[in-house]
PDB file of C-alpha atoms in Angstrom:
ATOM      1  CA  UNK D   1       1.031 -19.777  -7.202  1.00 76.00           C
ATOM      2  CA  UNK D   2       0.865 -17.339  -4.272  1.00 81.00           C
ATOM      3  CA  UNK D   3       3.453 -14.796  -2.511  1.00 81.00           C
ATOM      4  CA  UNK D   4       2.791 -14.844   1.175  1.00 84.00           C
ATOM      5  CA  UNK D   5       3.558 -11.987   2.903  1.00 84.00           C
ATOM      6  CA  UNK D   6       2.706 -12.496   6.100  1.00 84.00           C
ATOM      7  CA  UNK D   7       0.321 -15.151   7.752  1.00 85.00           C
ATOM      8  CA  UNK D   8      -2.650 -13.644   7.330  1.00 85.00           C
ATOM      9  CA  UNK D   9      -1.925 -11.931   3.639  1.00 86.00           C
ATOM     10  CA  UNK D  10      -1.399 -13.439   0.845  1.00 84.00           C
ATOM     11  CA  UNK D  11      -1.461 -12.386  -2.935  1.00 86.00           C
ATOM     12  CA  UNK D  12      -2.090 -14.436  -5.904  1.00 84.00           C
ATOM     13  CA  UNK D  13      -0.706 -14.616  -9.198  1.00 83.00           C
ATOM     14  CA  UNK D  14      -3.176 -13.122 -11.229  1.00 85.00           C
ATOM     15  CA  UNK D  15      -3.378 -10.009  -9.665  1.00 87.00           C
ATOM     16  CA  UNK D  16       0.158  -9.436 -10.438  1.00 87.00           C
ATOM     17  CA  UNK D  17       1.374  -8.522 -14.428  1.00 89.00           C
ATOM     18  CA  UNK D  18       4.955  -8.589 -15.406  1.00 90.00           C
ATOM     19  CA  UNK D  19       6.309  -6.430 -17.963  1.00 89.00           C
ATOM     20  CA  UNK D  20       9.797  -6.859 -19.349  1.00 89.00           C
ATOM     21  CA  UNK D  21      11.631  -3.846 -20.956  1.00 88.00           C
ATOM     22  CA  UNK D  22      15.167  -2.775 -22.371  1.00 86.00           C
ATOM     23  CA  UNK D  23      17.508  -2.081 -18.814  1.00 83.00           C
ATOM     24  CA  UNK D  24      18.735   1.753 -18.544  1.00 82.00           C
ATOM     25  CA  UNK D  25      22.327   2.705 -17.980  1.00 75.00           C
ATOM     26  CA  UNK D  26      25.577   0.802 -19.271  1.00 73.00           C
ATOM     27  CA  UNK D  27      25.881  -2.675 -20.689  1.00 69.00           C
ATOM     28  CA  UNK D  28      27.784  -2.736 -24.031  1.00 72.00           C
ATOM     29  CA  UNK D  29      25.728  -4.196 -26.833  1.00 73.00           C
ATOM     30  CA  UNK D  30      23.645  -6.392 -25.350  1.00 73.00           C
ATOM     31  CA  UNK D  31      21.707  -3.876 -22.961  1.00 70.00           C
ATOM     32  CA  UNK D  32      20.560  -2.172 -26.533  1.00 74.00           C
ATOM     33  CA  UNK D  33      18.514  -5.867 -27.950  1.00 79.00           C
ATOM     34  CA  UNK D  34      17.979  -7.759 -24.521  1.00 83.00           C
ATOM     35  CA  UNK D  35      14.814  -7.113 -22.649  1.00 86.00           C
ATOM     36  CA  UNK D  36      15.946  -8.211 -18.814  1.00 85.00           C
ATOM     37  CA  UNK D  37      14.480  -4.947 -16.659  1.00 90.00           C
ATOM     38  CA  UNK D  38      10.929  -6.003 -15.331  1.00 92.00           C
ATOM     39  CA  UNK D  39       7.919  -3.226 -14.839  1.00 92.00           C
ATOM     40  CA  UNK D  40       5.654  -5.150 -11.864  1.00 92.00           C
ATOM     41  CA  UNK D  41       2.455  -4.251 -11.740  1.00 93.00           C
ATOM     42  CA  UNK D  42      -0.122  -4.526  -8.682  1.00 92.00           C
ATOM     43  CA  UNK D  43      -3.220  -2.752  -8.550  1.00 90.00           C
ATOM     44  CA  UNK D  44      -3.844  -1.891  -5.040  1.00 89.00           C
ATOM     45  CA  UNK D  45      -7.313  -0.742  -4.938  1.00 88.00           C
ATOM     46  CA  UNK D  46      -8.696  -3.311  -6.786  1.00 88.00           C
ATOM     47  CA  UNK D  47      -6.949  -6.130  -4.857  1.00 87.00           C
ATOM     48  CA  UNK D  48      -8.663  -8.559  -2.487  1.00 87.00           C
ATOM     49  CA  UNK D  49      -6.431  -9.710  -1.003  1.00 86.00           C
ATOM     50  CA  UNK D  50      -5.500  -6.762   1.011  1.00 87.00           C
ATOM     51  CA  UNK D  51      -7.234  -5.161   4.063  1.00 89.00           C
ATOM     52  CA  UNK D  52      -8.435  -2.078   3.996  1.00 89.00           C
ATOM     53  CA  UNK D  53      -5.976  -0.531   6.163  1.00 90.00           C
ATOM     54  CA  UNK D  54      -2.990  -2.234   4.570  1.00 89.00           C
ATOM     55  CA  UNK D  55      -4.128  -0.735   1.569  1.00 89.00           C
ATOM     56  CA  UNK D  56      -4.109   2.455   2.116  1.00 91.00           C
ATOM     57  CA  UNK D  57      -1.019   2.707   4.914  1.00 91.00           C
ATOM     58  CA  UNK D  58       0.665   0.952   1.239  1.00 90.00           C
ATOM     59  CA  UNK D  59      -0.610   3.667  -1.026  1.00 89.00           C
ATOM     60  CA  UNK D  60       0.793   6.292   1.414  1.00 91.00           C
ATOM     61  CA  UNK D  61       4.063   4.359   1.857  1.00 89.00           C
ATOM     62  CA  UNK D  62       4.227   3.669  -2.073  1.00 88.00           C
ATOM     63  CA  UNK D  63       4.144   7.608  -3.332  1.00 89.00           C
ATOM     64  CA  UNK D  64       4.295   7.988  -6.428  1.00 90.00           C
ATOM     65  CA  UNK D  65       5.161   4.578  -7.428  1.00 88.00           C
ATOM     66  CA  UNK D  66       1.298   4.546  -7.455  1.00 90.00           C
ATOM     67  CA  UNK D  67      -0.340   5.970 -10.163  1.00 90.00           C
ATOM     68  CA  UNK D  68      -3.813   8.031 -10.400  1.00 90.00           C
ATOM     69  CA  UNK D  69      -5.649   4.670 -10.983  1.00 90.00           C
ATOM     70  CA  UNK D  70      -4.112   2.867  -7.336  1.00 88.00           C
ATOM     71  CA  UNK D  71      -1.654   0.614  -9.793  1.00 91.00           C
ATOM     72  CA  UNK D  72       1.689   0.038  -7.997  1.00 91.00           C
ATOM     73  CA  UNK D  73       4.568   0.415 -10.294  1.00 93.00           C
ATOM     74  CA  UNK D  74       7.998  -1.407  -8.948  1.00 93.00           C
ATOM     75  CA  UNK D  75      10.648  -1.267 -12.208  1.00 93.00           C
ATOM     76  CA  UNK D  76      13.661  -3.943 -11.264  1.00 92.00           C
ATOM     77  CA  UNK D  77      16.974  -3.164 -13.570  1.00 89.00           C
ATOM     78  CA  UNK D  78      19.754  -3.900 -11.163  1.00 89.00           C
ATOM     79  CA  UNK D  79      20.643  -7.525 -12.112  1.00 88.00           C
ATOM     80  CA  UNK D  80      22.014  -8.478 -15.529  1.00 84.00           C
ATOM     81  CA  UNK D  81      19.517 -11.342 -15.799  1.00 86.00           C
ATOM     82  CA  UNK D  82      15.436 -10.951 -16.323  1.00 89.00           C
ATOM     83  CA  UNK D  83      15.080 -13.797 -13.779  1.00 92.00           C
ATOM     84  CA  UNK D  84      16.996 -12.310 -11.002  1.00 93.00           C
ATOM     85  CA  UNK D  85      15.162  -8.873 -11.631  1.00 93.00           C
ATOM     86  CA  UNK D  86      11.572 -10.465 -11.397  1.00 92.00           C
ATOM     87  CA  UNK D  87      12.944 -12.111  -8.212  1.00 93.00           C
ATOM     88  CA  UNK D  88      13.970  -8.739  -7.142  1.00 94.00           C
ATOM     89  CA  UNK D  89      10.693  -6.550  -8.025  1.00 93.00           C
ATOM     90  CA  UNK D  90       8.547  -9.406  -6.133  1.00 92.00           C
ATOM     91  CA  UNK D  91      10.559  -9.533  -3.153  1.00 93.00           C
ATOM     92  CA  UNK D  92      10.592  -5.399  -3.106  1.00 93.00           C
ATOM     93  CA  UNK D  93       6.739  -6.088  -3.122  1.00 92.00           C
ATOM     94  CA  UNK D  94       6.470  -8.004  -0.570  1.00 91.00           C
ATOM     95  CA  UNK D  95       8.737  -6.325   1.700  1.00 93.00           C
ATOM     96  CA  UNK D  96       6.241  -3.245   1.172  1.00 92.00           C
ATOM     97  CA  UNK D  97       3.473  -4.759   1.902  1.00 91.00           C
ATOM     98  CA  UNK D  98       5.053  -6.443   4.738  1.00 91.00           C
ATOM     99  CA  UNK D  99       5.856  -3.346   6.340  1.00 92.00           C
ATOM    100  CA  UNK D 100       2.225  -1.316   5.403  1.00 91.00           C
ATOM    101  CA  UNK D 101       0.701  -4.625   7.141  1.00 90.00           C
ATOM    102  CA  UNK D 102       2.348  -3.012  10.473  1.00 90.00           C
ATOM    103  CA  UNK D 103      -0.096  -0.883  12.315  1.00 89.00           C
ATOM    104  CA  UNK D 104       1.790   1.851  13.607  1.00 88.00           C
ATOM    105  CA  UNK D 105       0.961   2.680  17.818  1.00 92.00           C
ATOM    106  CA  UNK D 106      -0.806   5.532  18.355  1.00 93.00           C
ATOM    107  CA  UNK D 107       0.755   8.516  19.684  1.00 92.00           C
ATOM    108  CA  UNK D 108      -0.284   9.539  23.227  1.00 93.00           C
ATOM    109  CA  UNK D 109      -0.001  13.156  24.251  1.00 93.00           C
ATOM    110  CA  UNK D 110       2.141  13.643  27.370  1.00 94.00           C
ATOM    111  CA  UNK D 111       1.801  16.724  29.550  1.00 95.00           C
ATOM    112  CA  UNK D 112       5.106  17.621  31.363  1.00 94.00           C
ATOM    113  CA  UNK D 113       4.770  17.624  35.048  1.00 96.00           C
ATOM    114  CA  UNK D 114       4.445  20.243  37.430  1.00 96.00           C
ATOM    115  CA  UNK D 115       7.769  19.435  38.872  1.00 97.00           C
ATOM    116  CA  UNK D 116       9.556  19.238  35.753  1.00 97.00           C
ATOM    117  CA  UNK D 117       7.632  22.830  35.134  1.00 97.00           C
ATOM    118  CA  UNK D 118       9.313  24.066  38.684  1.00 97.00           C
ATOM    119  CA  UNK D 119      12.716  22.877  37.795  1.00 98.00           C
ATOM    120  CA  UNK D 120      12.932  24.266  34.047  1.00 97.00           C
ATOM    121  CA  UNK D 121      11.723  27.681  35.646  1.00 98.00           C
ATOM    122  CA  UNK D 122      14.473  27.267  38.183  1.00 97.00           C
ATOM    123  CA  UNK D 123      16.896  26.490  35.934  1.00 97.00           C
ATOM    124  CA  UNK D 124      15.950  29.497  33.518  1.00 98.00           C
ATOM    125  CA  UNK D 125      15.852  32.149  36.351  1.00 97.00           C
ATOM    126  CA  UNK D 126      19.890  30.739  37.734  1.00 96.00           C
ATOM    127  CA  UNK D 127      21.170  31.107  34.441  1.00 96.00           C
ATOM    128  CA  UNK D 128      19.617  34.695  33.868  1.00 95.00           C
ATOM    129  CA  UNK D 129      21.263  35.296  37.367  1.00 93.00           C
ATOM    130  CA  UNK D 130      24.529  33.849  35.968  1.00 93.00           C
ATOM    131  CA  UNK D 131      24.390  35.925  32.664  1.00 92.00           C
ATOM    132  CA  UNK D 132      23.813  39.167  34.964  1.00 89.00           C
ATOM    133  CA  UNK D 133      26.910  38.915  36.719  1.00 87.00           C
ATOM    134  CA  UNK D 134      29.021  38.696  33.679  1.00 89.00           C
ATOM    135  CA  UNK D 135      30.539  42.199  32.188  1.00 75.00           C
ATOM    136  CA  UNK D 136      29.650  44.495  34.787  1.00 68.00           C
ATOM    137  CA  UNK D 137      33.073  45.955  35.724  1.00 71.00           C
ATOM    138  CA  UNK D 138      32.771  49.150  37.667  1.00 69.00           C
ATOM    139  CA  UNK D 139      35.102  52.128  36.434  1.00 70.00           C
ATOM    140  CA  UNK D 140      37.895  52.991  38.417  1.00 66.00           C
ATOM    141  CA  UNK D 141      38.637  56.920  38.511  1.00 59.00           C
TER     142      UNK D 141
END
């Protein structure tokens, strides 16, 4: 089995490993014996599945969810269930990787123009003129 994540990107099953561990927080008794939390595991370097530029705009976006190694961590706990968390951890993969796929547009420099330079000047030297007028009040003897 596969996870698409988008047309051209797709990851199979093997590359993936699935650990399940005891949930943290509150839960009565049954969050002390019951294993549902899931530890997802994707190493990102190693994959080849991935372009080189979607892996490392991923590692970036990732942070320290990646470890030394370039192994993606993603630890799913919210859900009472262990299905509904791996459901959860693979679809917080994929959206991820779905949005490291997108290759951000370049910045351009702008330069402002020499108009805009004139009017910014203009502006600046009326409001000094304004701010000179204010508080001079000549004494009266």
């Amino acid at each position: 089995m596969t996870l698409h994540i988008t047309p051209d990107i797709a990851i199979d099953e093997d590359e993936l490993s699935e650990r399940f561990v005891r949930a943290p927080g509150p839960g009565g008794q049954n969050v002390n014996k019951v294993e549902t939390a899931v530890q997802l595991r994707f190493d990102v370097r190693r994959s080849p599945s991935l372009p080189a530029g979607v892996r490392a705009r991923l590692e970036k976006l990732a942070g320290s969810r990646v470890d030394s190694d370039g192994v993606l961590t993603i630890h799913a706990h919210r859900h009472r269930t262990r299905e509904r968390n791996r459901t959860d951890a693979r679809e917080r993969l994929v959206a991820l990787i779905a949005k490291a796929s997108h290759v951000p547009k370049p910045r351009r420099p702008t330069k402002p123009s020499r108009a805009a330079k004139a009017r910014r000047v203009d502006e600046k030297k009326q409001r000094a003129r304004t701010k000179q007028m204010r508080g001079r009040v000549g004494r009266e003897d």
